[in-house]
Amino acid sequence: MVQSLRGITLLLTIFGAIALLATAPAPRSDWRPVVSGRLANGVRYAILPRRGSEPGVALLMRNEGGFIAERRPGERGLAHLIEHLVFHSPTKTAPDDPHHFLRIGLPLTFSAPTAGTTSWRESNYFVSTKTTAPRDLDTLLRLFREVAAELTFRADIVDDQRADVIREMAWRKPGNDTYARYIAAVAPGSPTDVIDAQNSDDVPTAPVATIRALYHRLYQPQKMMVVVVGAVDAVRTRALIAKRFGGWRRSAQANQRPPYPTFDEARIKPITVAALPEGRRSVMMTVVMPSPPVPASRRAQADAAILDMLAIRAVGDRLAQGQAGKAGVWIEQGDQGHRLIILWDDPAHDRWTQAVANLRSTTCDLRVNGFSAVEWDAARRNVLDELTQRAQSMPSVPNVELAKDLSRALADGRVLIPPDELLQRARILLPATNRASGSHWWRSQWTAAREHLRVEAPELATSPDPVMAVRAAADRAADSRCALRR
């Protein structure tokens, strides 16, 4: 009886906290409405006016066409090489100045650890200005426009950047190889499997003509996006973008976006292992599925984001109870061409069996029994706390990070929803989202996909049959209704 009363008291306390948060005023966003569209030549743009706490604004130029657009063999790694050349190459406007972009741009911008990235599907270039002066914004937009269409690919400069890319990829090779093996296991045939971990084998020997041809094929108006975030006037900023990018004419070499390959579900094995001597120790339970269609309405997109946050919170709390090392859960939505739900536990030496047991018992129990009322309510409360904190700290988020988020949202056909709007929606949605609806959501996600267990542990090298050893550890920890596929 005493235990029952304590349970009722706990639930009343949780519901009271949720009710209190539901009536608290939401912090006001420092965002103004996003202004987005296309110029007549196909260049996309997005402008997010905001107050923020920075003295200047962020500019981002995104080119659609990363590693997946390379014709292989022959062009492997050349999209990455072009990314380097953008900052270290003469242009038609300044044919004798390999430091043209940096010489003019650096006095107007803050230095950053990186100002360019290339992934399987795009290259991004971004800077943060020191002021909001329209003349400075116009100068940087001019520089972006020049490197987007006027690189000269002088042979000596190309050779210098080949060496830089080769050094960078050598440094990244161990991590890239580990990630490639994981993706090959959970999503064979997907973009990040097909590109072979940012394979740059053609960078040392590709003729300049081949590099230039890829540049002109990919860097086209209809493949380009310009994003500006900060204390700017949207109408005036759009006029500056049109001034610099509006006269860019499409080349006869313009082509459609290459089809993105999707993972081959039939090739996903239930268990894979890695036992590299210097490898990491990690156990991952993953389900992979095609990226779902983007919800049509802004509200539905907000609801989907909130439900993902709830699942991460609830499952993460469950995992923490039996972890063998540092553990957690992550949902990767679309960045790699598919949706992954990843539960992970990074165990200490010789504790991989405990990590397997933790992940298998957690995923099995959630499929069979779902969430408890207490843990689901705790997750609701924690999500509200997190969204409140994010809304309050929004002014301190760097403009360039918002520019990256906005470019990804625009490329995926989503809206970028400010944290205060998510918080307001969560206060309406969460009281109506009970443990039963949460459990149903989890089962529908888990059963709609293919399950994969991966164990990475150097000590598995001494096992005569490491896959069977992992299977035995998994089967001991789970209900027979959750047995891994054979």
PDB file of N, CA, C and O in Angstrom, residues 256-324:
ATOM      1  N   GLN A 256      21.172  16.799 -65.098  1.00  0.00           N
ATOM      2  CA  GLN A 256      20.273  16.548 -63.993  1.00  0.00           C
ATOM      3  C   GLN A 256      21.018  15.876 -62.847  1.00  0.00           C
ATOM      4  O   GLN A 256      22.086  15.304 -63.026  1.00  0.00           O
ATOM      5  N   ARG A 257      20.426  15.946 -61.666  1.00  0.00           N
ATOM      6  CA  ARG A 257      21.027  15.301 -60.504  1.00  0.00           C
ATOM      7  C   ARG A 257      21.110  13.795 -60.714  1.00  0.00           C
ATOM      8  O   ARG A 257      20.137  13.177 -61.153  1.00  0.00           O
ATOM      9  N   PRO A 258      22.248  13.194 -60.446  1.00  0.00           N
ATOM     10  CA  PRO A 258      22.347  11.739 -60.620  1.00  0.00           C
ATOM     11  C   PRO A 258      21.427  11.026 -59.634  1.00  0.00           C
ATOM     12  O   PRO A 258      21.181  11.524 -58.537  1.00  0.00           O
ATOM     13  N   PRO A 259      20.907   9.883 -60.008  1.00  0.00           N
ATOM     14  CA  PRO A 259      20.036   9.159 -59.077  1.00  0.00           C
ATOM     15  C   PRO A 259      20.813   8.689 -57.862  1.00  0.00           C
ATOM     16  O   PRO A 259      21.957   8.235 -57.986  1.00  0.00           O
ATOM     17  N   TYR A 260      20.217   8.816 -56.698  1.00  0.00           N
ATOM     18  CA  TYR A 260      20.866   8.370 -55.477  1.00  0.00           C
ATOM     19  C   TYR A 260      20.546   6.896 -55.253  1.00  0.00           C
ATOM     20  O   TYR A 260      19.373   6.512 -55.208  1.00  0.00           O
ATOM     21  N   PRO A 261      21.554   6.049 -55.112  1.00  0.00           N
ATOM     22  CA  PRO A 261      21.281   4.641 -54.820  1.00  0.00           C
ATOM     23  C   PRO A 261      20.733   4.487 -53.404  1.00  0.00           C
ATOM     24  O   PRO A 261      20.998   5.309 -52.526  1.00  0.00           O
ATOM     25  N   THR A 262      19.961   3.466 -53.188  1.00  0.00           N
ATOM     26  CA  THR A 262      19.426   3.175 -51.859  1.00  0.00           C
ATOM     27  C   THR A 262      19.985   1.839 -51.383  1.00  0.00           C
ATOM     28  O   THR A 262      20.485   1.044 -52.176  1.00  0.00           O
ATOM     29  N   PHE A 263      19.884   1.615 -50.091  1.00  0.00           N
ATOM     30  CA  PHE A 263      20.465   0.398 -49.541  1.00  0.00           C
ATOM     31  C   PHE A 263      19.686  -0.837 -50.013  1.00  0.00           C
ATOM     32  O   PHE A 263      18.489  -0.770 -50.296  1.00  0.00           O
ATOM     33  N   ASP A 264      20.389  -1.935 -50.077  1.00  0.00           N
ATOM     34  CA  ASP A 264      19.811  -3.211 -50.487  1.00  0.00           C
ATOM     35  C   ASP A 264      19.499  -4.007 -49.226  1.00  0.00           C
ATOM     36  O   ASP A 264      20.391  -4.598 -48.611  1.00  0.00           O
ATOM     37  N   GLU A 265      18.247  -4.038 -48.833  1.00  0.00           N
ATOM     38  CA  GLU A 265      17.843  -4.676 -47.587  1.00  0.00           C
ATOM     39  C   GLU A 265      18.223  -6.147 -47.542  1.00  0.00           C
ATOM     40  O   GLU A 265      18.596  -6.675 -46.492  1.00  0.00           O
ATOM     41  N   ALA A 266      18.174  -6.809 -48.677  1.00  0.00           N
ATOM     42  CA  ALA A 266      18.454  -8.241 -48.707  1.00  0.00           C
ATOM     43  C   ALA A 266      19.906  -8.551 -48.369  1.00  0.00           C
ATOM     44  O   ALA A 266      20.225  -9.674 -47.971  1.00  0.00           O
ATOM     45  N   ARG A 267      20.794  -7.567 -48.501  1.00  0.00           N
ATOM     46  CA  ARG A 267      22.218  -7.796 -48.238  1.00  0.00           C
ATOM     47  C   ARG A 267      22.620  -7.461 -46.801  1.00  0.00           C
ATOM     48  O   ARG A 267      23.780  -7.620 -46.431  1.00  0.00           O
ATOM     49  N   ILE A 268      21.688  -6.985 -45.995  1.00  0.00           N
ATOM     50  CA  ILE A 268      22.012  -6.636 -44.615  1.00  0.00           C
ATOM     51  C   ILE A 268      22.094  -7.919 -43.784  1.00  0.00           C
ATOM     52  O   ILE A 268      21.120  -8.652 -43.653  1.00  0.00           O
ATOM     53  N   LYS A 269      23.252  -8.191 -43.228  1.00  0.00           N
ATOM     54  CA  LYS A 269      23.423  -9.365 -42.383  1.00  0.00           C
ATOM     55  C   LYS A 269      22.955  -9.054 -40.958  1.00  0.00           C
ATOM     56  O   LYS A 269      23.039  -7.909 -40.514  1.00  0.00           O
ATOM     57  N   PRO A 270      22.481 -10.044 -40.229  1.00  0.00           N
ATOM     58  CA  PRO A 270      22.025  -9.773 -38.858  1.00  0.00           C
ATOM     59  C   PRO A 270      23.158  -9.404 -37.914  1.00  0.00           C
ATOM     60  O   PRO A 270      22.956  -8.647 -36.968  1.00  0.00           O
ATOM     61  N   ILE A 271      24.373  -9.934 -38.145  1.00  0.00           N
ATOM     62  CA  ILE A 271      25.513  -9.682 -37.258  1.00  0.00           C
ATOM     63  C   ILE A 271      26.767  -9.500 -38.099  1.00  0.00           C
ATOM     64  O   ILE A 271      27.010 -10.255 -39.048  1.00  0.00           O
ATOM     65  N   THR A 272      27.552  -8.488 -37.766  1.00  0.00           N
ATOM     66  CA  THR A 272      28.909  -8.376 -38.299  1.00  0.00           C
ATOM     67  C   THR A 272      29.836  -7.995 -37.147  1.00  0.00           C
ATOM     68  O   THR A 272      29.395  -7.440 -36.134  1.00  0.00           O
ATOM     69  N   VAL A 273      31.117  -8.318 -37.333  1.00  0.00           N
ATOM     70  CA  VAL A 273      32.092  -8.009 -36.289  1.00  0.00           C
ATOM     71  C   VAL A 273      33.313  -7.355 -36.926  1.00  0.00           C
ATOM     72  O   VAL A 273      33.572  -7.507 -38.124  1.00  0.00           O
ATOM     73  N   ALA A 274      34.072  -6.635 -36.109  1.00  0.00           N
ATOM     74  CA  ALA A 274      35.360  -6.077 -36.497  1.00  0.00           C
ATOM     75  C   ALA A 274      36.320  -6.294 -35.335  1.00  0.00           C
ATOM     76  O   ALA A 274      35.956  -6.036 -34.184  1.00  0.00           O
ATOM     77  N   ALA A 275      37.500  -6.765 -35.634  1.00  0.00           N
ATOM     78  CA  ALA A 275      38.468  -7.083 -34.579  1.00  0.00           C
ATOM     79  C   ALA A 275      39.842  -6.525 -34.931  1.00  0.00           C
ATOM     80  O   ALA A 275      40.855  -7.196 -34.791  1.00  0.00           O
ATOM     81  N   LEU A 276      39.861  -5.269 -35.372  1.00  0.00           N
ATOM     82  CA  LEU A 276      41.134  -4.641 -35.719  1.00  0.00           C
ATOM     83  C   LEU A 276      41.972  -4.432 -34.468  1.00  0.00           C
ATOM     84  O   LEU A 276      41.451  -3.995 -33.428  1.00  0.00           O
ATOM     85  N   PRO A 277      43.269  -4.690 -34.524  1.00  0.00           N
ATOM     86  CA  PRO A 277      44.112  -4.567 -33.319  1.00  0.00           C
ATOM     87  C   PRO A 277      44.048  -3.177 -32.692  1.00  0.00           C
ATOM     88  O   PRO A 277      44.055  -3.044 -31.476  1.00  0.00           O
ATOM     89  N   GLU A 278      44.006  -2.139 -33.512  1.00  0.00           N
ATOM     90  CA  GLU A 278      43.950  -0.778 -32.997  1.00  0.00           C
ATOM     91  C   GLU A 278      42.554  -0.173 -33.155  1.00  0.00           C
ATOM     92  O   GLU A 278      42.394   1.043 -33.099  1.00  0.00           O
ATOM     93  N   GLY A 279      41.585  -1.036 -33.359  1.00  0.00           N
ATOM     94  CA  GLY A 279      40.237  -0.539 -33.604  1.00  0.00           C
ATOM     95  C   GLY A 279      39.528  -0.105 -32.335  1.00  0.00           C
ATOM     96  O   GLY A 279      39.983  -0.337 -31.213  1.00  0.00           O
ATOM     97  N   ARG A 280      38.370   0.502 -32.523  1.00  0.00           N
ATOM     98  CA  ARG A 280      37.585   0.969 -31.388  1.00  0.00           C
ATOM     99  C   ARG A 280      36.841  -0.207 -30.762  1.00  0.00           C
ATOM    100  O   ARG A 280      36.734  -1.292 -31.352  1.00  0.00           O
ATOM    101  N   ARG A 281      36.300   0.022 -29.578  1.00  0.00           N
ATOM    102  CA  ARG A 281      35.409  -0.932 -28.923  1.00  0.00           C
ATOM    103  C   ARG A 281      34.013  -0.326 -28.918  1.00  0.00           C
ATOM    104  O   ARG A 281      33.759   0.679 -28.263  1.00  0.00           O
ATOM    105  N   SER A 282      33.116  -0.946 -29.661  1.00  0.00           N
ATOM    106  CA  SER A 282      31.756  -0.419 -29.728  1.00  0.00           C
ATOM    107  C   SER A 282      30.802  -1.539 -30.107  1.00  0.00           C
ATOM    108  O   SER A 282      31.143  -2.429 -30.890  1.00  0.00           O
ATOM    109  N   VAL A 283      29.622  -1.494 -29.515  1.00  0.00           N
ATOM    110  CA  VAL A 283      28.532  -2.393 -29.878  1.00  0.00           C
ATOM    111  C   VAL A 283      27.374  -1.515 -30.326  1.00  0.00           C
ATOM    112  O   VAL A 283      26.991  -0.581 -29.615  1.00  0.00           O
ATOM    113  N   MET A 284      26.840  -1.799 -31.521  1.00  0.00           N
ATOM    114  CA  MET A 284      25.771  -0.977 -32.087  1.00  0.00           C
ATOM    115  C   MET A 284      24.622  -1.859 -32.560  1.00  0.00           C
ATOM    116  O   MET A 284      24.836  -2.805 -33.321  1.00  0.00           O
ATOM    117  N   MET A 285      23.439  -1.544 -32.104  1.00  0.00           N
ATOM    118  CA  MET A 285      22.228  -2.162 -32.612  1.00  0.00           C
ATOM    119  C   MET A 285      21.531  -1.122 -33.487  1.00  0.00           C
ATOM    120  O   MET A 285      21.186  -0.037 -33.016  1.00  0.00           O
ATOM    121  N   THR A 286      21.373  -1.444 -34.763  1.00  0.00           N
ATOM    122  CA  THR A 286      20.897  -0.464 -35.734  1.00  0.00           C
ATOM    123  C   THR A 286      19.725  -1.026 -36.520  1.00  0.00           C
ATOM    124  O   THR A 286      19.703  -2.205 -36.865  1.00  0.00           O
ATOM    125  N   VAL A 287      18.772  -0.160 -36.801  1.00  0.00           N
ATOM    126  CA  VAL A 287      17.763  -0.472 -37.809  1.00  0.00           C
ATOM    127  C   VAL A 287      17.845   0.598 -38.876  1.00  0.00           C
ATOM    128  O   VAL A 287      18.046   1.782 -38.588  1.00  0.00           O
ATOM    129  N   VAL A 288      17.745   0.169 -40.119  1.00  0.00           N
ATOM    130  CA  VAL A 288      17.864   1.083 -41.248  1.00  0.00           C
ATOM    131  C   VAL A 288      16.613   0.978 -42.095  1.00  0.00           C
ATOM    132  O   VAL A 288      16.040  -0.096 -42.270  1.00  0.00           O
ATOM    133  N   MET A 289      16.177   2.120 -42.605  1.00  0.00           N
ATOM    134  CA  MET A 289      14.981   2.168 -43.440  1.00  0.00           C
ATOM    135  C   MET A 289      15.139   3.298 -44.447  1.00  0.00           C
ATOM    136  O   MET A 289      15.963   4.204 -44.250  1.00  0.00           O
ATOM    137  N   PRO A 290      14.382   3.264 -45.538  1.00  0.00           N
ATOM    138  CA  PRO A 290      14.441   4.403 -46.463  1.00  0.00           C
ATOM    139  C   PRO A 290      14.033   5.685 -45.746  1.00  0.00           C
ATOM    140  O   PRO A 290      13.219   5.658 -44.819  1.00  0.00           O
ATOM    141  N   SER A 291      14.598   6.798 -46.159  1.00  0.00           N
ATOM    142  CA  SER A 291      14.188   8.072 -45.576  1.00  0.00           C
ATOM    143  C   SER A 291      12.705   8.287 -45.858  1.00  0.00           C
ATOM    144  O   SER A 291      12.277   8.229 -47.016  1.00  0.00           O
ATOM    145  N   PRO A 292      11.899   8.497 -44.824  1.00  0.00           N
ATOM    146  CA  PRO A 292      10.467   8.673 -45.054  1.00  0.00           C
ATOM    147  C   PRO A 292      10.189   9.982 -45.766  1.00  0.00           C
ATOM    148  O   PRO A 292      11.005  10.919 -45.715  1.00  0.00           O
ATOM    149  N   PRO A 293       9.065  10.079 -46.449  1.00  0.00           N
ATOM    150  CA  PRO A 293       8.708  11.350 -47.099  1.00  0.00           C
ATOM    151  C   PRO A 293       8.632  12.471 -46.072  1.00  0.00           C
ATOM    152  O   PRO A 293       8.225  12.261 -44.931  1.00  0.00           O
ATOM    153  N   VAL A 294       9.031  13.662 -46.488  1.00  0.00           N
ATOM    154  CA  VAL A 294       8.946  14.817 -45.595  1.00  0.00           C
ATOM    155  C   VAL A 294       7.471  15.156 -45.384  1.00  0.00           C
ATOM    156  O   VAL A 294       6.715  15.283 -46.355  1.00  0.00           O
ATOM    157  N   PRO A 295       7.016  15.266 -44.132  1.00  0.00           N
ATOM    158  CA  PRO A 295       5.613  15.633 -43.895  1.00  0.00           C
ATOM    159  C   PRO A 295       5.260  16.933 -44.616  1.00  0.00           C
ATOM    160  O   PRO A 295       6.082  17.856 -44.706  1.00  0.00           O
ATOM    161  N   ALA A 296       4.046  16.997 -45.104  1.00  0.00           N
ATOM    162  CA  ALA A 296       3.659  18.126 -45.952  1.00  0.00           C
ATOM    163  C   ALA A 296       3.527  19.427 -45.172  1.00  0.00           C
ATOM    164  O   ALA A 296       3.843  20.503 -45.685  1.00  0.00           O
ATOM    165  N   SER A 297       3.056  19.346 -43.941  1.00  0.00           N
ATOM    166  CA  SER A 297       2.773  20.568 -43.199  1.00  0.00           C
ATOM    167  C   SER A 297       3.885  20.888 -42.205  1.00  0.00           C
ATOM    168  O   SER A 297       4.621  20.005 -41.759  1.00  0.00           O
ATOM    169  N   ARG A 298       3.995  22.144 -41.860  1.00  0.00           N
ATOM    170  CA  ARG A 298       4.967  22.587 -40.869  1.00  0.00           C
ATOM    171  C   ARG A 298       4.696  21.920 -39.525  1.00  0.00           C
ATOM    172  O   ARG A 298       5.612  21.490 -38.832  1.00  0.00           O
ATOM    173  N   ARG A 299       3.431  21.812 -39.148  1.00  0.00           N
ATOM    174  CA  ARG A 299       3.070  21.197 -37.867  1.00  0.00           C
ATOM    175  C   ARG A 299       3.483  19.732 -37.843  1.00  0.00           C
ATOM    176  O   ARG A 299       4.020  19.242 -36.839  1.00  0.00           O
ATOM    177  N   ALA A 300       3.232  19.011 -38.949  1.00  0.00           N
ATOM    178  CA  ALA A 300       3.586  17.589 -38.980  1.00  0.00           C
ATOM    179  C   ALA A 300       5.100  17.414 -38.897  1.00  0.00           C
ATOM    180  O   ALA A 300       5.587  16.461 -38.275  1.00  0.00           O
ATOM    181  N   GLN A 301       5.862  18.307 -39.505  1.00  0.00           N
ATOM    182  CA  GLN A 301       7.316  18.232 -39.394  1.00  0.00           C
ATOM    183  C   GLN A 301       7.761  18.475 -37.951  1.00  0.00           C
ATOM    184  O   GLN A 301       8.668  17.809 -37.447  1.00  0.00           O
ATOM    185  N   ALA A 302       7.121  19.429 -37.286  1.00  0.00           N
ATOM    186  CA  ALA A 302       7.442  19.688 -35.878  1.00  0.00           C
ATOM    187  C   ALA A 302       7.106  18.473 -35.021  1.00  0.00           C
ATOM    188  O   ALA A 302       7.895  18.082 -34.142  1.00  0.00           O
ATOM    189  N   ASP A 303       5.945  17.866 -35.257  1.00  0.00           N
ATOM    190  CA  ASP A 303       5.535  16.701 -34.468  1.00  0.00           C
ATOM    191  C   ASP A 303       6.521  15.549 -34.643  1.00  0.00           C
ATOM    192  O   ASP A 303       6.868  14.854 -33.675  1.00  0.00           O
ATOM    193  N   ALA A 304       6.977  15.325 -35.886  1.00  0.00           N
ATOM    194  CA  ALA A 304       7.935  14.242 -36.135  1.00  0.00           C
ATOM    195  C   ALA A 304       9.244  14.494 -35.401  1.00  0.00           C
ATOM    196  O   ALA A 304       9.837  13.572 -34.826  1.00  0.00           O
ATOM    197  N   ALA A 305       9.692  15.740 -35.401  1.00  0.00           N
ATOM    198  CA  ALA A 305      10.938  16.071 -34.695  1.00  0.00           C
ATOM    199  C   ALA A 305      10.789  15.866 -33.195  1.00  0.00           C
ATOM    200  O   ALA A 305      11.698  15.362 -32.523  1.00  0.00           O
ATOM    201  N   ILE A 306       9.649  16.230 -32.641  1.00  0.00           N
ATOM    202  CA  ILE A 306       9.417  16.080 -31.205  1.00  0.00           C
ATOM    203  C   ILE A 306       9.355  14.612 -30.814  1.00  0.00           C
ATOM    204  O   ILE A 306       9.902  14.195 -29.782  1.00  0.00           O
ATOM    205  N   LEU A 307       8.716  13.786 -31.629  1.00  0.00           N
ATOM    206  CA  LEU A 307       8.644  12.351 -31.328  1.00  0.00           C
ATOM    207  C   LEU A 307      10.023  11.706 -31.370  1.00  0.00           C
ATOM    208  O   LEU A 307      10.341  10.831 -30.555  1.00  0.00           O
ATOM    209  N   ASP A 308      10.865  12.141 -32.318  1.00  0.00           N
ATOM    210  CA  ASP A 308      12.241  11.633 -32.343  1.00  0.00           C
ATOM    211  C   ASP A 308      12.975  12.011 -31.070  1.00  0.00           C
ATOM    212  O   ASP A 308      13.713  11.203 -30.491  1.00  0.00           O
ATOM    213  N   MET A 309      12.792  13.246 -30.613  1.00  0.00           N
ATOM    214  CA  MET A 309      13.441  13.686 -29.374  1.00  0.00           C
ATOM    215  C   MET A 309      12.961  12.861 -28.187  1.00  0.00           C
ATOM    216  O   MET A 309      13.747  12.474 -27.315  1.00  0.00           O
ATOM    217  N   LEU A 310      11.670  12.567 -28.140  1.00  0.00           N
ATOM    218  CA  LEU A 310      11.118  11.758 -27.051  1.00  0.00           C
ATOM    219  C   LEU A 310      11.747  10.364 -27.031  1.00  0.00           C
ATOM    220  O   LEU A 310      12.114   9.850 -25.972  1.00  0.00           O
ATOM    221  N   ALA A 311      11.841   9.763 -28.214  1.00  0.00           N
ATOM    222  CA  ALA A 311      12.405   8.408 -28.275  1.00  0.00           C
ATOM    223  C   ALA A 311      13.855   8.405 -27.814  1.00  0.00           C
ATOM    224  O   ALA A 311      14.279   7.519 -27.060  1.00  0.00           O
ATOM    225  N   ILE A 312      14.634   9.377 -28.250  1.00  0.00           N
ATOM    226  CA  ILE A 312      16.035   9.445 -27.850  1.00  0.00           C
ATOM    227  C   ILE A 312      16.144   9.565 -26.337  1.00  0.00           C
ATOM    228  O   ILE A 312      16.971   8.906 -25.689  1.00  0.00           O
ATOM    229  N   ARG A 313      15.312  10.408 -25.746  1.00  0.00           N
ATOM    230  CA  ARG A 313      15.341  10.584 -24.295  1.00  0.00           C
ATOM    231  C   ARG A 313      14.948   9.303 -23.566  1.00  0.00           C
ATOM    232  O   ARG A 313      15.632   8.850 -22.639  1.00  0.00           O
ATOM    233  N   ALA A 314      13.816   8.706 -23.954  1.00  0.00           N
ATOM    234  CA  ALA A 314      13.302   7.542 -23.237  1.00  0.00           C
ATOM    235  C   ALA A 314      14.233   6.339 -23.375  1.00  0.00           C
ATOM    236  O   ALA A 314      14.532   5.646 -22.393  1.00  0.00           O
ATOM    237  N   VAL A 315      14.710   6.079 -24.593  1.00  0.00           N
ATOM    238  CA  VAL A 315      15.585   4.931 -24.808  1.00  0.00           C
ATOM    239  C   VAL A 315      16.940   5.176 -24.169  1.00  0.00           C
ATOM    240  O   VAL A 315      17.547   4.261 -23.576  1.00  0.00           O
ATOM    241  N   GLY A 316      17.437   6.408 -24.257  1.00  0.00           N
ATOM    242  CA  GLY A 316      18.718   6.719 -23.630  1.00  0.00           C
ATOM    243  C   GLY A 316      18.700   6.495 -22.132  1.00  0.00           C
ATOM    244  O   GLY A 316      19.658   5.965 -21.551  1.00  0.00           O
ATOM    245  N   ASP A 317      17.600   6.884 -21.475  1.00  0.00           N
ATOM    246  CA  ASP A 317      17.481   6.655 -20.032  1.00  0.00           C
ATOM    247  C   ASP A 317      17.454   5.163 -19.721  1.00  0.00           C
ATOM    248  O   ASP A 317      18.043   4.708 -18.730  1.00  0.00           O
ATOM    249  N   ARG A 318      16.774   4.372 -20.568  1.00  0.00           N
ATOM    250  CA  ARG A 318      16.721   2.923 -20.352  1.00  0.00           C
ATOM    251  C   ARG A 318      18.112   2.312 -20.505  1.00  0.00           C
ATOM    252  O   ARG A 318      18.528   1.456 -19.709  1.00  0.00           O
ATOM    253  N   LEU A 319      18.841   2.736 -21.539  1.00  0.00           N
ATOM    254  CA  LEU A 319      20.176   2.185 -21.771  1.00  0.00           C
ATOM    255  C   LEU A 319      21.133   2.479 -20.625  1.00  0.00           C
ATOM    256  O   LEU A 319      21.992   1.667 -20.293  1.00  0.00           O
ATOM    257  N   ALA A 320      20.984   3.630 -20.023  1.00  0.00           N
ATOM    258  CA  ALA A 320      21.904   4.027 -18.959  1.00  0.00           C
ATOM    259  C   ALA A 320      21.841   3.103 -17.757  1.00  0.00           C
ATOM    260  O   ALA A 320      22.787   3.042 -16.965  1.00  0.00           O
ATOM    261  N   GLN A 321      20.759   2.341 -17.612  1.00  0.00           N
ATOM    262  CA  GLN A 321      20.600   1.485 -16.439  1.00  0.00           C
ATOM    263  C   GLN A 321      21.504   0.254 -16.474  1.00  0.00           C
ATOM    264  O   GLN A 321      21.857  -0.291 -15.442  1.00  0.00           O
ATOM    265  N   GLY A 322      21.887  -0.207 -17.683  1.00  0.00           N
ATOM    266  CA  GLY A 322      22.680  -1.444 -17.735  1.00  0.00           C
ATOM    267  C   GLY A 322      23.929  -1.325 -18.568  1.00  0.00           C
ATOM    268  O   GLY A 322      24.467  -2.318 -19.021  1.00  0.00           O
ATOM    269  N   GLN A 323      24.391  -0.113 -18.797  1.00  0.00           N
ATOM    270  CA  GLN A 323      25.475   0.108 -19.731  1.00  0.00           C
ATOM    271  C   GLN A 323      26.776  -0.560 -19.294  1.00  0.00           C
ATOM    272  O   GLN A 323      27.092  -0.653 -18.118  1.00  0.00           O
ATOM    273  N   ALA A 324      27.535  -0.985 -20.308  1.00  0.00           N
ATOM    274  CA  ALA A 324      28.863  -1.534 -20.057  1.00  0.00           C
ATOM    275  C   ALA A 324      29.923  -0.452 -20.208  1.00  0.00           C
ATOM    276  O   ALA A 324      31.053  -0.620 -19.783  1.00  0.00           O
TER     277      ALA A 324
END
